[in-house]
XYZ file of C-alpha atoms in Angstrom:
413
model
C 177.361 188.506 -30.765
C 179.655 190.629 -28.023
C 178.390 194.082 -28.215
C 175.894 193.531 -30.851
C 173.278 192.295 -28.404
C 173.448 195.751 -26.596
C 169.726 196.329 -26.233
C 166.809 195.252 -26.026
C 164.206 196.843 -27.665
C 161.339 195.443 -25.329
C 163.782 197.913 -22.478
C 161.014 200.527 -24.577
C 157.561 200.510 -25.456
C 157.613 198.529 -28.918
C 156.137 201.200 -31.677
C 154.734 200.066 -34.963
C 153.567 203.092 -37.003
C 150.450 201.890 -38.784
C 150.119 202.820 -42.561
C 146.296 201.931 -43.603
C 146.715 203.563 -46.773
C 150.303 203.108 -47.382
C 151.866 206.011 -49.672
C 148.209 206.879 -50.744
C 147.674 210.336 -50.663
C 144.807 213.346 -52.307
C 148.675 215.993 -52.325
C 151.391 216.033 -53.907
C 154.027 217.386 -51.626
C 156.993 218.526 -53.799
C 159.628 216.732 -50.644
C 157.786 213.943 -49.785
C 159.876 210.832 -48.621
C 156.722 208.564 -48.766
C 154.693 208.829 -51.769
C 157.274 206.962 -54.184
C 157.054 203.838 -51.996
C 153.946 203.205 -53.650
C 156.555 201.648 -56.656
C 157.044 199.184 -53.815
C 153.358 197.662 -54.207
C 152.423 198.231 -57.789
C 151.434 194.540 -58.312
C 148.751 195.317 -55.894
C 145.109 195.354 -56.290
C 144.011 197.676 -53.649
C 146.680 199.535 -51.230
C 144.188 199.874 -47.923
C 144.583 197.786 -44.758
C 142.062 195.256 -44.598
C 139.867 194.674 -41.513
C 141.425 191.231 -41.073
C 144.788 192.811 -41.464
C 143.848 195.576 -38.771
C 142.279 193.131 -36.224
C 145.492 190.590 -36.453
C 147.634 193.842 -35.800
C 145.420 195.127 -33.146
C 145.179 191.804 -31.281
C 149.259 191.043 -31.564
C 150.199 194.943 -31.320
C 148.501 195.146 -27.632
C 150.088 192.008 -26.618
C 153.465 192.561 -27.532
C 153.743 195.344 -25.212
C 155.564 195.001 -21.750
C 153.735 198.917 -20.248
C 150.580 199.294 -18.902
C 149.759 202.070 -21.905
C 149.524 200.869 -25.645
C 149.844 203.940 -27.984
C 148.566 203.091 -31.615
C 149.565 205.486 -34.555
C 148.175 205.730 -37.740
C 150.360 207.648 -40.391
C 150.210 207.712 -43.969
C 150.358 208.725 -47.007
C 147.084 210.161 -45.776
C 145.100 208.449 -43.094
C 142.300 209.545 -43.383
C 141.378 207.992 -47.151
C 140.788 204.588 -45.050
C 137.531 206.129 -44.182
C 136.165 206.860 -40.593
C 134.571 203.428 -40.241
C 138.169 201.693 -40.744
C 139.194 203.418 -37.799
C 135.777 203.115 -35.485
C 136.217 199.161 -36.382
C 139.764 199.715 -34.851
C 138.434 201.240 -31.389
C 135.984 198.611 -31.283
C 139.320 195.995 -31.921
C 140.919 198.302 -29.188
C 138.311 197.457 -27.004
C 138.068 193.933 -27.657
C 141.822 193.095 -26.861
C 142.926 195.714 -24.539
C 142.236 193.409 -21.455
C 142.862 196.023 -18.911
C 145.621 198.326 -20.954
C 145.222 201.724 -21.360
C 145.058 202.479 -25.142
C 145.529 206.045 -26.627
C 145.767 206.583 -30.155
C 147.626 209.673 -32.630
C 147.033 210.254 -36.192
C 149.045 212.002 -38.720
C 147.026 213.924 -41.522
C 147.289 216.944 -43.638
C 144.030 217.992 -42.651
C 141.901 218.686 -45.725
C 139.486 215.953 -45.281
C 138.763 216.850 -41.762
C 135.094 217.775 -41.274
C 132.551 217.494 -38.287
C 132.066 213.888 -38.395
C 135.555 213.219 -38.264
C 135.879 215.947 -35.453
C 133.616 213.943 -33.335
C 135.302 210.926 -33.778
C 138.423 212.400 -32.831
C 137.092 214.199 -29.627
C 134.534 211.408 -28.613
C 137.905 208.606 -28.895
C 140.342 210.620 -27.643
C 142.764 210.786 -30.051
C 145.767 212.909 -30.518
C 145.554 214.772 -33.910
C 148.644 215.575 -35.827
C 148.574 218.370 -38.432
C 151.040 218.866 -41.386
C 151.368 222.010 -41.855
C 154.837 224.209 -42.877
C 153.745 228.256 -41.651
C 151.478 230.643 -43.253
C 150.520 230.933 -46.683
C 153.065 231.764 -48.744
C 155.327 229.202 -46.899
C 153.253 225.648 -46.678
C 151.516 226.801 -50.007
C 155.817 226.779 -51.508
C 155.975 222.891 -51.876
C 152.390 221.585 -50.243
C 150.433 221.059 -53.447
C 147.014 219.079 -54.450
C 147.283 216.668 -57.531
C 146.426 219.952 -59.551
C 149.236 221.893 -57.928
C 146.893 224.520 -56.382
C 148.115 225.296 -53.038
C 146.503 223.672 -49.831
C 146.454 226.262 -47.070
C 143.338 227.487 -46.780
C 141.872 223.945 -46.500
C 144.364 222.793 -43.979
C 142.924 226.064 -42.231
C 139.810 225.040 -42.210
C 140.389 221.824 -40.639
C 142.757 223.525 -37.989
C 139.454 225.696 -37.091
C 136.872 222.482 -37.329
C 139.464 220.567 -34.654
C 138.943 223.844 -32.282
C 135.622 223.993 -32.976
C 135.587 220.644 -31.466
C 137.841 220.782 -28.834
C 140.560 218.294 -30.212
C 143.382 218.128 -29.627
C 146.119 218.752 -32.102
C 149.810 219.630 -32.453
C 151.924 220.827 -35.588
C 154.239 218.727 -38.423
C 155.900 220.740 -40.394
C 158.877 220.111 -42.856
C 162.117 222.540 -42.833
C 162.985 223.025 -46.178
C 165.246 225.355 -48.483
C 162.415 227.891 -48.101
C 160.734 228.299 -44.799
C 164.111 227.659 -43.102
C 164.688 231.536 -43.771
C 161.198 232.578 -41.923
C 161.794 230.718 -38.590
C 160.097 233.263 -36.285
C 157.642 234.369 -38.529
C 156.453 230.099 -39.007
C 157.078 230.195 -35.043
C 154.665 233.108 -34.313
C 151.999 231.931 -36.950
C 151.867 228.751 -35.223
C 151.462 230.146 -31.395
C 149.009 232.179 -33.200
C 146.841 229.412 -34.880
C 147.316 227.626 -31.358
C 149.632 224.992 -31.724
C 150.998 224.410 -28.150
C 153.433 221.109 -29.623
C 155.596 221.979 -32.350
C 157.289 219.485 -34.316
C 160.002 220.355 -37.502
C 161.602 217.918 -39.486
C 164.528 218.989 -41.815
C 164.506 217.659 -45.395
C 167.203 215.543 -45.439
C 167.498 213.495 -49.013
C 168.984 212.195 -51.703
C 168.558 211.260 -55.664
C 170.145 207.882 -56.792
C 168.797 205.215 -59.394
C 167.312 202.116 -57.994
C 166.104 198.970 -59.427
C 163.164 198.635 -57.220
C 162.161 202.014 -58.992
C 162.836 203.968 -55.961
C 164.506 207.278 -56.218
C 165.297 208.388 -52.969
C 167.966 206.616 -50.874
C 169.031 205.028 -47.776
C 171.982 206.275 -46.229
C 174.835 203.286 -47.191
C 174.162 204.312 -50.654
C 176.739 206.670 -51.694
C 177.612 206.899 -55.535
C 176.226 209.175 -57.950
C 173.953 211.430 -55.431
C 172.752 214.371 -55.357
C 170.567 216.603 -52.993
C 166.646 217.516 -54.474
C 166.798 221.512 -54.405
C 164.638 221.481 -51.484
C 166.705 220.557 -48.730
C 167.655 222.327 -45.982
C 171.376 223.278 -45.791
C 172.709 222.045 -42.345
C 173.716 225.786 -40.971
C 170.307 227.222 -42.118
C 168.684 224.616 -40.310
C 170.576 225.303 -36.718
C 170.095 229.077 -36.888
C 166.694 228.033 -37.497
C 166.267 226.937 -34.176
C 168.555 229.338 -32.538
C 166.265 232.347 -33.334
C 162.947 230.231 -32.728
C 164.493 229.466 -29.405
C 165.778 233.301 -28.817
C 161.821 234.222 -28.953
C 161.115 231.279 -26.617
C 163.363 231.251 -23.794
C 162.315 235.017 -23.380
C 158.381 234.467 -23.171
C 157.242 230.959 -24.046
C 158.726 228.476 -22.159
C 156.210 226.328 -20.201
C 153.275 227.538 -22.333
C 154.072 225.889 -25.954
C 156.806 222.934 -26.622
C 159.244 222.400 -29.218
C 160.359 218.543 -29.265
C 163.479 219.741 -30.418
C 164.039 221.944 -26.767
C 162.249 218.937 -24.686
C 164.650 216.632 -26.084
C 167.545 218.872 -25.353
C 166.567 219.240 -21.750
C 166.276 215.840 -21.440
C 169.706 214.705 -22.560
C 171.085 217.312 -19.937
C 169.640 215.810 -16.779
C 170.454 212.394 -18.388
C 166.810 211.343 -19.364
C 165.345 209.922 -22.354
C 164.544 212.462 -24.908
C 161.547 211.584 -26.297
C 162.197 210.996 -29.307
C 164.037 208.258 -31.337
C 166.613 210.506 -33.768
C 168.019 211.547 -30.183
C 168.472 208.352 -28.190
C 171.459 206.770 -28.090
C 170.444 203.501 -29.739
C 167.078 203.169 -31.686
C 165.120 200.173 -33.729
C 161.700 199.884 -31.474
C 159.983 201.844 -33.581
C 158.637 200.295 -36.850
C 156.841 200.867 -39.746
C 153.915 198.193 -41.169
C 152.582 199.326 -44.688
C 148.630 198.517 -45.368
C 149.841 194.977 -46.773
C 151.389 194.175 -43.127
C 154.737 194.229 -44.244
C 157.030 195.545 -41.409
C 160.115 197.521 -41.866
C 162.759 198.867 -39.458
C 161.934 202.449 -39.392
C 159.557 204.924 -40.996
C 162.240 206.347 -43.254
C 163.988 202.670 -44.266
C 160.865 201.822 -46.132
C 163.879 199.965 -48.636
C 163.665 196.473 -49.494
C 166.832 195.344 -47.837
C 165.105 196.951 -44.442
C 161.875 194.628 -44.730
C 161.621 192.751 -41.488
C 158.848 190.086 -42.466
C 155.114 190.261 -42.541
C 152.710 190.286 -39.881
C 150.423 187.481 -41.419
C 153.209 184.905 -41.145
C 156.230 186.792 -38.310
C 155.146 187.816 -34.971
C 156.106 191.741 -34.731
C 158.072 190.260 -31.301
C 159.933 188.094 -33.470
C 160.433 191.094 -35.719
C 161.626 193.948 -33.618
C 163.568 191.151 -31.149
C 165.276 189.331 -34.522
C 169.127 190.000 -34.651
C 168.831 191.272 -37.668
C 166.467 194.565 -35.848
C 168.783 194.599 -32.928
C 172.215 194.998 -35.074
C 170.040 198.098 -37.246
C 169.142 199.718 -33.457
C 172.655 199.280 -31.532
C 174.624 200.380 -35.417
C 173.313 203.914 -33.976
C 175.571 204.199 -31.585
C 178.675 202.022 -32.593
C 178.878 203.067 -36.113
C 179.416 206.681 -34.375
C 182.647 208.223 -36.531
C 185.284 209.648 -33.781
C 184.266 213.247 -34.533
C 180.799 212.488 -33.182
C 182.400 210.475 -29.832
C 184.830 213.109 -29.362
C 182.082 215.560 -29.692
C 180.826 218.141 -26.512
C 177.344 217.354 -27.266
C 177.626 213.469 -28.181
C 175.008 213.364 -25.223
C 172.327 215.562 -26.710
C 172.633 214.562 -30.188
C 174.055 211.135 -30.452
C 174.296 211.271 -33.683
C 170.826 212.395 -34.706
C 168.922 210.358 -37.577
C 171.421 207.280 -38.769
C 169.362 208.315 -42.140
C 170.991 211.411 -42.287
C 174.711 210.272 -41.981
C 175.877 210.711 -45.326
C 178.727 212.792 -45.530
C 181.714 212.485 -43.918
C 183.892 213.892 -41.093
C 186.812 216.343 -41.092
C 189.744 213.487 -41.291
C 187.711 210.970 -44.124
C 185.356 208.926 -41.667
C 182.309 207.970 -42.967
C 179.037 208.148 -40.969
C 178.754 211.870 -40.165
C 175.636 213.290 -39.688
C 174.982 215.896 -42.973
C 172.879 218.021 -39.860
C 176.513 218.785 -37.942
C 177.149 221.263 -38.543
C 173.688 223.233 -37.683
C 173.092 220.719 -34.506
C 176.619 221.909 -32.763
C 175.589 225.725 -33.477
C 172.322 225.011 -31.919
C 173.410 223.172 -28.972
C 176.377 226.337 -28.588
C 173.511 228.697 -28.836
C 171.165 227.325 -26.024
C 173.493 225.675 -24.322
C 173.672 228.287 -21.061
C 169.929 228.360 -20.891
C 169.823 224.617 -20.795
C 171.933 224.393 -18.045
C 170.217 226.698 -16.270
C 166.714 224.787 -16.537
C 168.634 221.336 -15.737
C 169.862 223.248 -12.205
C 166.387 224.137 -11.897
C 165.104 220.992 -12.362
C 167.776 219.019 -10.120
C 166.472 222.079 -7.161
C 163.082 221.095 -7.992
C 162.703 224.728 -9.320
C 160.281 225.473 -12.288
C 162.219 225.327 -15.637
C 160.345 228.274 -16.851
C 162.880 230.197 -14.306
C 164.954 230.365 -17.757
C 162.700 233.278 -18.714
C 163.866 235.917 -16.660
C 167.685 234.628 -16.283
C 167.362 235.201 -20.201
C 165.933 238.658 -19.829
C 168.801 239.479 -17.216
C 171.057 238.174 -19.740
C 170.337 240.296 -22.818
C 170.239 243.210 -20.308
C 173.685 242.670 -19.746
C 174.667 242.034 -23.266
């Protein structure tokens, strides 16, 4: 297949993100890319993994990894409807197949179902706690509804304080959106202040279309008739987003709480992995199985035409090694328009999200990432501090050096 056959996706640990409840969720998140892929399993009777289904995946997931360390990660829809004895059965399964492996585990919820017994769990097992949450009140409370649209931040609060109460650890989710996008150092400071030392945002990034799989939102080679829901971010709103977070935390911050977006900047300038897949230069090792076992190339190609096979009768080797994954994970990087090889910052960004290239570039090209635009003005922005924690690293000098060259900086300015 010449180039094709670039990669190979067992060069990285092999990720399958775990849905045990599939789209099932107690909100009703005005933005969220998930819930409507419950259309995708009407027909079904019940839409939670069963304990067959989660043994089978535990036993094969373990063994299809080429590291010492097997990470599991349960996402939803909202994990934590499977119940807390789904997910004891699965550290016992752990435990049964690990055969010498390290096994860690991360889970993604919006918190409102947390109490002490789940605490416990999480503390006693180790696990890594994810929290969606989009700022203080006025801003997660904006599109982060129940079923009866009544806001959800006070309960999410109250889980935040039972996971401290308990020692757990947790970081932060949250979704930049036509709203918060204007509060970034307000959301910033809230979220130092509710101690959140690992800070995660993800800009909303859709479109409407019809489909006759009864789908509304769409992947990115579908182009006619679109339009943006009112709640996405526009692309220069979201990079002066994370020039003024960053302006507060190259000053005091750095080495005490972590943005992924900053770690994965650093990384591309000292020529490392960054962490995370929207970044890398090729992706497709990081799946998706919904509660049914069906596996699909990514967490946000939960389409039809991205369905890789299901784990009762396709190995998830056989899966994330078939051509068919490899072409998806290598079209990253050679479906790259010129403005994006041409580009200053190709090595930081390369090309961000493939399910965010929907627009096109100066000249006509399709395949341009609709985030341009706000990436480039980011990377601009931070670009001298960067390169002043890579020369620190390379001297085997503490990053957090940055602080005071930025102080000495403004001085000057």
């Amino acid at each position: 297949m010449g180039k094709t056959i670039a990669y190979n996706p067992l060069s990285y640990p092999l990720y399958v993100m775990a849905k045990p409840v599939g789209a099932l969720c107690n909100l009703d998140c005005s933005y969220c890319y998930y819930l409507e892929k419950e259309e995708l399993y009407r027909e079904r009777k019940t839409n939670r993994m069963t304990e067959d289904l989660l043994e089978k995946f535990t036993d094969e997931y373990i063994h299809s990894q080429t590291t010492p360390e097997v990470l599991f990660t349960w996402h939803g829809g909202e994990t934590l409807l499977r119940g807390i004895d789904f997910y004891k059965k699965a550290i016992l399964y752990q435990k049964k197949y690990a055969g010498g492996r390290l096994v860690a585990n991360s889970i993604q919820t919006n918190g409102i179902l947390l109490n002490d017994e789940w605490c416990r769990f999480f503390k006693d097992n180790n696990f890594l706690v994810g929290i969606s949450i989009d700022g203080p009140e006025h801003i997660h409370d904006r599109y982060r509804k129940d079923k009866g649209g009544r806001g959800t931040f006070s309960r999410v609060m109250r889980g935040i304080e039972l996971l401290q109460k308990h020692n757990v650890e947790f970081n932060t989710l949250s979704v930049i959106n036509d709203y918060n996008v204007h509060y970034p150092v307000e959301t910033y400071r809230f979220f130092k202040e509710i101690g959140s030392h690992y800070m995660q945002f993800s800009p909303v990034v859709e479109r409407w279309g019809d489909r006759d799989d009864g789908l509304e939102l769409l992947p990115p080679d579908e182009v006619e008739n679109t339009e943006m829901p009112p709640w996405c971010v526009k692309a220069e709103d979201f990079g002066q987003f994370y020039c003024d977070i960053f302006d507060e935390w190259v000053i005091q911050d750095v080495g005490q709480y972590y943005v992924q977006m900053f770690d994965a900047t650093l990384a591309g300038m000292v020529g490392q992995a960054p962490g995370v897949c929207i970044f890398g230069r090729t992706c497709g090792h990081a799946a998706a199985m919904e509660h049914n076992g069906d596996v699909y190339a990514c967490d946000h190609f939960v389409f039809p035409e991205y369905r890789l096979g299901n784990i009762k009768t396709d190995t998830l080797v056989s899966m994330m090694l078939s051509e068919r994954q490899i072409r998806f994970g290598n079209a990253k990087r050679d479906m790259l328009p010129r403005q994006c090889r041409e580009c200053p910052y190709l090595n930081l960004c390369n090309g961000e999200c493939p399910k965010n290239r929907i627009i096109c570039t100066s000249d006509g090209e399709p395949g341009l990432n609709y985030l341009c635009v706000g990436l480039r003005k980011y990377y601009e922005h931070v670009w001298p501090y960067m390169e002043f924690m890579a020369a620190e690293l390379d001297n085997e000098r503490p990053p957090a050096n940055v602080m005071q060259y930025a102080r000495e900086r403004r001085q000057i300015r």
